[in-house]
Amino acid sequence: MQTKTGNPAVIGLAGFGMTTFVLQMVNIGLLENMGPVLWLGVFVGGLAQLVAGFQTGKTGNNFGYSAFTIYGAFWLAFAGILVGNKLGFYTSSHSDIGFFLLPFTIYTGIMFYGALHIHTAEASIFGSLLLGFILLVLGHFGPAFFNVIAGYVLILCSFCAWYVMAHIIYKDVCGRDVLPVGSPILQPGEKMSGAEAVAAE
């Protein structure tokens, strides 16, 4: 008899949403102290997401494995930047952080296309995250008001992440789909057999 296991996505989505939300309080000017962002980045957005990513990898879900692991590493790296700037150790300028954000923007664009094949709510997470990253890059290389706009977009992104988290939890505990997530925006094609996949490579 197969034992039921928990879905690690509920931890990854929660950690991502919480850390993203608090950082945006800085971007929109409601929080001046980066201390909460640092510690959330290490423990909640960073370590919790990494654990979720590694657990998701065991389920064979490459999309979730990649997303939770990479964004968990992103938060740990960002926390490192905060510590480095505070201690004067390998400090990063405003434009340096823009270059740091750029590859994550490209990565998010790649993941957004995949999210379009999952469901509407997942696409909303990655669509708003992609837009937020683009605005942050613009704000770090150009006018700072783009960072404020990004803050509001990424607050929406954090709520989208919590929505999907709640969808998974409620469906499990309530035995029904309390919070629908919609259909895939792009329909997945038929999966290839192992032999076909090898031939395609």
PDB file of C-alpha atoms in Angstrom:
ATOM      1  CA  MET A   1       0.000   0.000   0.000  1.00  0.00           C
ATOM      2  CA  GLN A   2       1.402   3.369  -1.037  1.00  0.00           C
ATOM      3  CA  THR A   3       1.877   5.930   1.743  1.00  0.00           C
ATOM      4  CA  LYS A   4       0.542   9.411   1.093  1.00  0.00           C
ATOM      5  CA  THR A   5       3.211  12.108   1.087  1.00  0.00           C
ATOM      6  CA  GLY A   6       2.905  15.865   1.438  1.00  0.00           C
ATOM      7  CA  ASN A   7       3.187  18.194  -1.538  1.00  0.00           C
ATOM      8  CA  PRO A   8       6.406  20.236  -1.116  1.00  0.00           C
ATOM      9  CA  ALA A   9       4.956  22.982  -3.322  1.00  0.00           C
ATOM     10  CA  VAL A  10       2.942  24.290  -0.357  1.00  0.00           C
ATOM     11  CA  ILE A  11       6.218  25.133   1.408  1.00  0.00           C
ATOM     12  CA  GLY A  12       7.932  26.530  -1.674  1.00  0.00           C
ATOM     13  CA  LEU A  13       5.011  28.752  -2.623  1.00  0.00           C
ATOM     14  CA  ALA A  14       4.590  30.000   0.950  1.00  0.00           C
ATOM     15  CA  GLY A  15       8.289  30.814   1.309  1.00  0.00           C
ATOM     16  CA  PHE A  16       8.432  32.517  -2.061  1.00  0.00           C
ATOM     17  CA  GLY A  17       5.291  34.579  -1.392  1.00  0.00           C
ATOM     18  CA  MET A  18       6.308  35.711   2.092  1.00  0.00           C
ATOM     19  CA  THR A  19       9.822  36.834   1.194  1.00  0.00           C
ATOM     20  CA  THR A  20       8.719  38.493  -2.038  1.00  0.00           C
ATOM     21  CA  PHE A  21       5.961  40.376  -0.203  1.00  0.00           C
ATOM     22  CA  VAL A  22       8.216  41.801   2.512  1.00  0.00           C
ATOM     23  CA  LEU A  23      10.890  42.927   0.027  1.00  0.00           C
ATOM     24  CA  GLN A  24       8.228  44.871  -1.854  1.00  0.00           C
ATOM     25  CA  MET A  25       7.452  46.806   1.321  1.00  0.00           C
ATOM     26  CA  VAL A  26      10.955  48.235   0.819  1.00  0.00           C
ATOM     27  CA  ASN A  27      10.410  48.931  -2.880  1.00  0.00           C
ATOM     28  CA  ILE A  28       7.177  50.852  -2.276  1.00  0.00           C
ATOM     29  CA  GLY A  29       8.665  52.749   0.677  1.00  0.00           C
ATOM     30  CA  LEU A  30       6.784  51.267   3.638  1.00  0.00           C
ATOM     31  CA  LEU A  31       9.820  49.496   5.135  1.00  0.00           C
ATOM     32  CA  GLU A  32      13.223  51.135   5.506  1.00  0.00           C
ATOM     33  CA  ASN A  33      15.111  48.415   7.397  1.00  0.00           C
ATOM     34  CA  MET A  34      16.343  45.522   5.214  1.00  0.00           C
ATOM     35  CA  GLY A  35      16.848  43.300   8.275  1.00  0.00           C
ATOM     36  CA  PRO A  36      13.550  41.418   7.865  1.00  0.00           C
ATOM     37  CA  VAL A  37      14.334  40.862   4.177  1.00  0.00           C
ATOM     38  CA  LEU A  38      17.765  39.448   5.039  1.00  0.00           C
ATOM     39  CA  TRP A  39      16.488  36.872   7.518  1.00  0.00           C
ATOM     40  CA  LEU A  40      13.477  35.923   5.428  1.00  0.00           C
ATOM     41  CA  GLY A  41      15.831  35.575   2.466  1.00  0.00           C
ATOM     42  CA  VAL A  42      18.035  33.148   4.375  1.00  0.00           C
ATOM     43  CA  PHE A  43      15.469  30.989   6.143  1.00  0.00           C
ATOM     44  CA  VAL A  44      12.095  31.320   4.379  1.00  0.00           C
ATOM     45  CA  GLY A  45      12.729  32.326   0.790  1.00  0.00           C
ATOM     46  CA  GLY A  46      16.112  30.586   0.760  1.00  0.00           C
ATOM     47  CA  LEU A  47      16.388  27.420   2.855  1.00  0.00           C
ATOM     48  CA  ALA A  48      12.676  26.583   2.909  1.00  0.00           C
ATOM     49  CA  GLN A  49      12.441  26.876  -0.868  1.00  0.00           C
ATOM     50  CA  LEU A  50      15.599  24.824  -1.364  1.00  0.00           C
ATOM     51  CA  VAL A  51      14.143  22.026   0.766  1.00  0.00           C
ATOM     52  CA  ALA A  52      10.893  22.248  -1.206  1.00  0.00           C
ATOM     53  CA  GLY A  53      12.848  22.138  -4.451  1.00  0.00           C
ATOM     54  CA  PHE A  54      14.861  19.065  -3.468  1.00  0.00           C
ATOM     55  CA  GLN A  55      11.695  17.289  -2.306  1.00  0.00           C
ATOM     56  CA  THR A  56       9.871  18.241  -5.496  1.00  0.00           C
ATOM     57  CA  GLY A  57      12.734  16.800  -7.535  1.00  0.00           C
ATOM     58  CA  LYS A  58      12.044  13.399  -5.965  1.00  0.00           C
ATOM     59  CA  THR A  59       8.509  13.474  -7.392  1.00  0.00           C
ATOM     60  CA  GLY A  60       9.796  13.840 -10.956  1.00  0.00           C
ATOM     61  CA  ASN A  61       8.401  17.363 -11.337  1.00  0.00           C
ATOM     62  CA  ASN A  62      11.218  19.152 -13.177  1.00  0.00           C
ATOM     63  CA  PHE A  63       9.329  22.452 -13.371  1.00  0.00           C
ATOM     64  CA  GLY A  64       8.809  22.700  -9.600  1.00  0.00           C
ATOM     65  CA  TYR A  65      12.274  21.270  -8.911  1.00  0.00           C
ATOM     66  CA  SER A  66      13.910  23.968 -11.009  1.00  0.00           C
ATOM     67  CA  ALA A  67      11.715  26.838  -9.807  1.00  0.00           C
ATOM     68  CA  PHE A  68      11.917  26.256  -6.059  1.00  0.00           C
ATOM     69  CA  THR A  69      15.630  25.444  -6.126  1.00  0.00           C
ATOM     70  CA  ILE A  70      16.687  28.382  -8.307  1.00  0.00           C
ATOM     71  CA  TYR A  71      14.517  30.969  -6.534  1.00  0.00           C
ATOM     72  CA  GLY A  72      15.637  29.570  -3.167  1.00  0.00           C
ATOM     73  CA  ALA A  73      19.223  30.077  -4.274  1.00  0.00           C
ATOM     74  CA  PHE A  74      18.280  33.555  -5.523  1.00  0.00           C
ATOM     75  CA  TRP A  75      17.144  34.591  -2.042  1.00  0.00           C
ATOM     76  CA  LEU A  76      20.276  33.206  -0.402  1.00  0.00           C
ATOM     77  CA  ALA A  77      22.418  35.075  -2.930  1.00  0.00           C
ATOM     78  CA  PHE A  78      20.432  38.277  -2.390  1.00  0.00           C
ATOM     79  CA  ALA A  79      20.869  37.908   1.381  1.00  0.00           C
ATOM     80  CA  GLY A  80      24.604  37.553   0.708  1.00  0.00           C
ATOM     81  CA  ILE A  81      24.562  40.825  -1.235  1.00  0.00           C
ATOM     82  CA  LEU A  82      22.849  42.564   1.695  1.00  0.00           C
ATOM     83  CA  VAL A  83      25.453  41.238   4.143  1.00  0.00           C
ATOM     84  CA  GLY A  84      28.323  42.115   1.806  1.00  0.00           C
ATOM     85  CA  ASN A  85      27.076  45.681   1.376  1.00  0.00           C
ATOM     86  CA  LYS A  86      26.570  46.082   5.107  1.00  0.00           C
ATOM     87  CA  LEU A  87      30.050  44.809   5.983  1.00  0.00           C
ATOM     88  CA  GLY A  88      31.823  46.407   3.026  1.00  0.00           C
ATOM     89  CA  PHE A  89      32.808  43.007   1.661  1.00  0.00           C
ATOM     90  CA  TYR A  90      32.496  42.670  -2.144  1.00  0.00           C
ATOM     91  CA  THR A  91      29.926  45.468  -2.171  1.00  0.00           C
ATOM     92  CA  SER A  92      27.391  45.698  -5.004  1.00  0.00           C
ATOM     93  CA  SER A  93      26.258  49.001  -6.521  1.00  0.00           C
ATOM     94  CA  HIS A  94      22.740  49.716  -7.754  1.00  0.00           C
ATOM     95  CA  SER A  95      23.711  48.776 -11.307  1.00  0.00           C
ATOM     96  CA  ASP A  96      25.619  45.715 -10.051  1.00  0.00           C
ATOM     97  CA  ILE A  97      22.354  44.440  -8.596  1.00  0.00           C
ATOM     98  CA  GLY A  98      20.742  45.128 -11.976  1.00  0.00           C
ATOM     99  CA  PHE A  99      23.216  42.711 -13.568  1.00  0.00           C
ATOM    100  CA  PHE A 100      22.449  40.232 -10.759  1.00  0.00           C
ATOM    101  CA  LEU A 101      18.733  40.462 -11.584  1.00  0.00           C
ATOM    102  CA  LEU A 102      19.157  40.136 -15.351  1.00  0.00           C
ATOM    103  CA  PRO A 103      19.808  36.365 -15.635  1.00  0.00           C
ATOM    104  CA  PHE A 104      16.939  35.666 -13.243  1.00  0.00           C
ATOM    105  CA  THR A 105      14.716  37.737 -15.522  1.00  0.00           C
ATOM    106  CA  ILE A 106      15.724  35.604 -18.496  1.00  0.00           C
ATOM    107  CA  TYR A 107      15.224  32.420 -16.459  1.00  0.00           C
ATOM    108  CA  THR A 108      11.765  33.579 -15.400  1.00  0.00           C
ATOM    109  CA  GLY A 109      10.868  34.194 -19.036  1.00  0.00           C
ATOM    110  CA  ILE A 110      11.794  30.585 -19.816  1.00  0.00           C
ATOM    111  CA  MET A 111       9.735  29.335 -16.875  1.00  0.00           C
ATOM    112  CA  PHE A 112       6.774  31.545 -17.820  1.00  0.00           C
ATOM    113  CA  TYR A 113       6.358  29.635 -21.081  1.00  0.00           C
ATOM    114  CA  GLY A 114       6.258  26.386 -19.094  1.00  0.00           C
ATOM    115  CA  ALA A 115       3.748  27.851 -16.632  1.00  0.00           C
ATOM    116  CA  LEU A 116       1.378  28.609 -19.512  1.00  0.00           C
ATOM    117  CA  HIS A 117       1.037  24.832 -19.954  1.00  0.00           C
ATOM    118  CA  ILE A 118       0.138  24.178 -16.281  1.00  0.00           C
ATOM    119  CA  HIS A 119      -2.859  26.351 -15.374  1.00  0.00           C
ATOM    120  CA  THR A 120      -3.961  29.979 -15.339  1.00  0.00           C
ATOM    121  CA  ALA A 121      -2.986  30.606 -11.719  1.00  0.00           C
ATOM    122  CA  GLU A 122       0.545  29.284 -12.288  1.00  0.00           C
ATOM    123  CA  ALA A 123       0.849  31.479 -15.372  1.00  0.00           C
ATOM    124  CA  SER A 124      -0.269  34.440 -13.234  1.00  0.00           C
ATOM    125  CA  ILE A 125       2.577  33.798 -10.781  1.00  0.00           C
ATOM    126  CA  PHE A 126       5.250  33.656 -13.443  1.00  0.00           C
ATOM    127  CA  GLY A 127       3.733  36.353 -15.640  1.00  0.00           C
ATOM    128  CA  SER A 128       3.666  38.877 -12.789  1.00  0.00           C
ATOM    129  CA  LEU A 129       7.103  37.720 -11.623  1.00  0.00           C
ATOM    130  CA  LEU A 130       8.543  38.225 -15.109  1.00  0.00           C
ATOM    131  CA  LEU A 131       7.041  41.704 -15.349  1.00  0.00           C
ATOM    132  CA  GLY A 132       8.341  42.511 -11.869  1.00  0.00           C
ATOM    133  CA  PHE A 133      11.868  41.404 -12.752  1.00  0.00           C
ATOM    134  CA  ILE A 134      11.811  43.459 -15.968  1.00  0.00           C
ATOM    135  CA  LEU A 135      10.734  46.538 -14.025  1.00  0.00           C
ATOM    136  CA  LEU A 136      13.404  45.949 -11.369  1.00  0.00           C
ATOM    137  CA  VAL A 137      16.098  45.673 -14.029  1.00  0.00           C
ATOM    138  CA  LEU A 138      14.875  48.927 -15.573  1.00  0.00           C
ATOM    139  CA  GLY A 139      14.833  50.534 -12.134  1.00  0.00           C
ATOM    140  CA  HIS A 140      18.413  49.488 -11.390  1.00  0.00           C
ATOM    141  CA  PHE A 141      19.753  50.744 -14.711  1.00  0.00           C
ATOM    142  CA  GLY A 142      17.409  53.710 -15.142  1.00  0.00           C
ATOM    143  CA  PRO A 143      14.779  55.740 -13.247  1.00  0.00           C
ATOM    144  CA  ALA A 144      14.115  54.435  -9.728  1.00  0.00           C
ATOM    145  CA  PHE A 145      10.330  54.806 -10.074  1.00  0.00           C
ATOM    146  CA  PHE A 146      10.362  51.505 -11.999  1.00  0.00           C
ATOM    147  CA  ASN A 147      11.289  49.813  -8.708  1.00  0.00           C
ATOM    148  CA  VAL A 148       8.163  51.235  -7.083  1.00  0.00           C
ATOM    149  CA  ILE A 149       5.970  49.946  -9.917  1.00  0.00           C
ATOM    150  CA  ALA A 150       7.743  46.586  -9.632  1.00  0.00           C
ATOM    151  CA  GLY A 151       6.908  46.559  -5.926  1.00  0.00           C
ATOM    152  CA  TYR A 152       3.166  46.650  -6.582  1.00  0.00           C
ATOM    153  CA  VAL A 153       3.407  44.079  -9.382  1.00  0.00           C
ATOM    154  CA  LEU A 154       5.369  41.705  -7.152  1.00  0.00           C
ATOM    155  CA  ILE A 155       2.943  42.155  -4.268  1.00  0.00           C
ATOM    156  CA  LEU A 156       0.334  40.816  -6.703  1.00  0.00           C
ATOM    157  CA  CYS A 157       2.764  37.997  -7.568  1.00  0.00           C
ATOM    158  CA  SER A 158       3.092  37.030  -3.905  1.00  0.00           C
ATOM    159  CA  PHE A 159      -0.702  36.821  -3.565  1.00  0.00           C
ATOM    160  CA  CYS A 160      -0.857  34.652  -6.689  1.00  0.00           C
ATOM    161  CA  ALA A 161       1.674  32.295  -5.079  1.00  0.00           C
ATOM    162  CA  TRP A 162      -0.341  32.140  -1.863  1.00  0.00           C
ATOM    163  CA  TYR A 163      -3.498  31.479  -3.874  1.00  0.00           C
ATOM    164  CA  VAL A 164      -1.962  28.402  -5.522  1.00  0.00           C
ATOM    165  CA  MET A 165      -0.615  27.277  -2.139  1.00  0.00           C
ATOM    166  CA  ALA A 166      -4.099  27.617  -0.617  1.00  0.00           C
ATOM    167  CA  HIS A 167      -5.606  25.775  -3.618  1.00  0.00           C
ATOM    168  CA  ILE A 168      -3.372  22.751  -2.937  1.00  0.00           C
ATOM    169  CA  ILE A 169      -4.007  22.752   0.832  1.00  0.00           C
ATOM    170  CA  TYR A 170      -7.756  23.293   0.638  1.00  0.00           C
ATOM    171  CA  LYS A 171      -8.208  20.642  -2.047  1.00  0.00           C
ATOM    172  CA  ASP A 172      -6.464  18.183   0.261  1.00  0.00           C
ATOM    173  CA  VAL A 173      -8.204  19.013   3.544  1.00  0.00           C
ATOM    174  CA  CYS A 174     -11.646  19.854   2.114  1.00  0.00           C
ATOM    175  CA  GLY A 175     -11.800  17.037  -0.401  1.00  0.00           C
ATOM    176  CA  ARG A 176     -12.922  19.407  -3.147  1.00  0.00           C
ATOM    177  CA  ASP A 177     -11.553  22.190  -5.297  1.00  0.00           C
ATOM    178  CA  VAL A 178     -12.299  25.270  -3.179  1.00  0.00           C
ATOM    179  CA  LEU A 179     -10.036  27.650  -5.122  1.00  0.00           C
ATOM    180  CA  PRO A 180     -10.011  26.801  -8.844  1.00  0.00           C
ATOM    181  CA  VAL A 181      -6.795  27.499 -10.733  1.00  0.00           C
ATOM    182  CA  GLY A 182      -8.131  27.470 -14.283  1.00  0.00           C
ATOM    183  CA  SER A 183      -7.116  25.549 -17.368  1.00  0.00           C
ATOM    184  CA  PRO A 184      -3.742  25.661 -19.138  1.00  0.00           C
ATOM    185  CA  ILE A 185      -3.443  28.700 -21.399  1.00  0.00           C
ATOM    186  CA  LEU A 186      -1.368  26.624 -23.833  1.00  0.00           C
ATOM    187  CA  GLN A 187      -2.369  23.004 -24.173  1.00  0.00           C
ATOM    188  CA  PRO A 188       0.465  20.503 -23.632  1.00  0.00           C
ATOM    189  CA  GLY A 189       1.250  18.213 -26.537  1.00  0.00           C
ATOM    190  CA  GLU A 190       1.237  14.444 -26.286  1.00  0.00           C
ATOM    191  CA  LYS A 191       4.107  13.086 -24.245  1.00  0.00           C
ATOM    192  CA  MET A 192       6.666  11.096 -26.205  1.00  0.00           C
ATOM    193  CA  SER A 193       7.618   7.587 -25.265  1.00  0.00           C
ATOM    194  CA  GLY A 194      11.135   6.959 -24.007  1.00  0.00           C
ATOM    195  CA  ALA A 195      12.297   5.724 -27.396  1.00  0.00           C
ATOM    196  CA  GLU A 196      10.774   8.730 -29.178  1.00  0.00           C
ATOM    197  CA  ALA A 197      12.395  11.140 -26.724  1.00  0.00           C
ATOM    198  CA  VAL A 198      15.821   9.579 -27.321  1.00  0.00           C
ATOM    199  CA  ALA A 199      15.287   9.744 -31.088  1.00  0.00           C
ATOM    200  CA  ALA A 200      14.263  13.421 -30.850  1.00  0.00           C
ATOM    201  CA  GLU A 201      17.526  14.252 -29.109  1.00  0.00           C
TER     202      GLU A 201
END
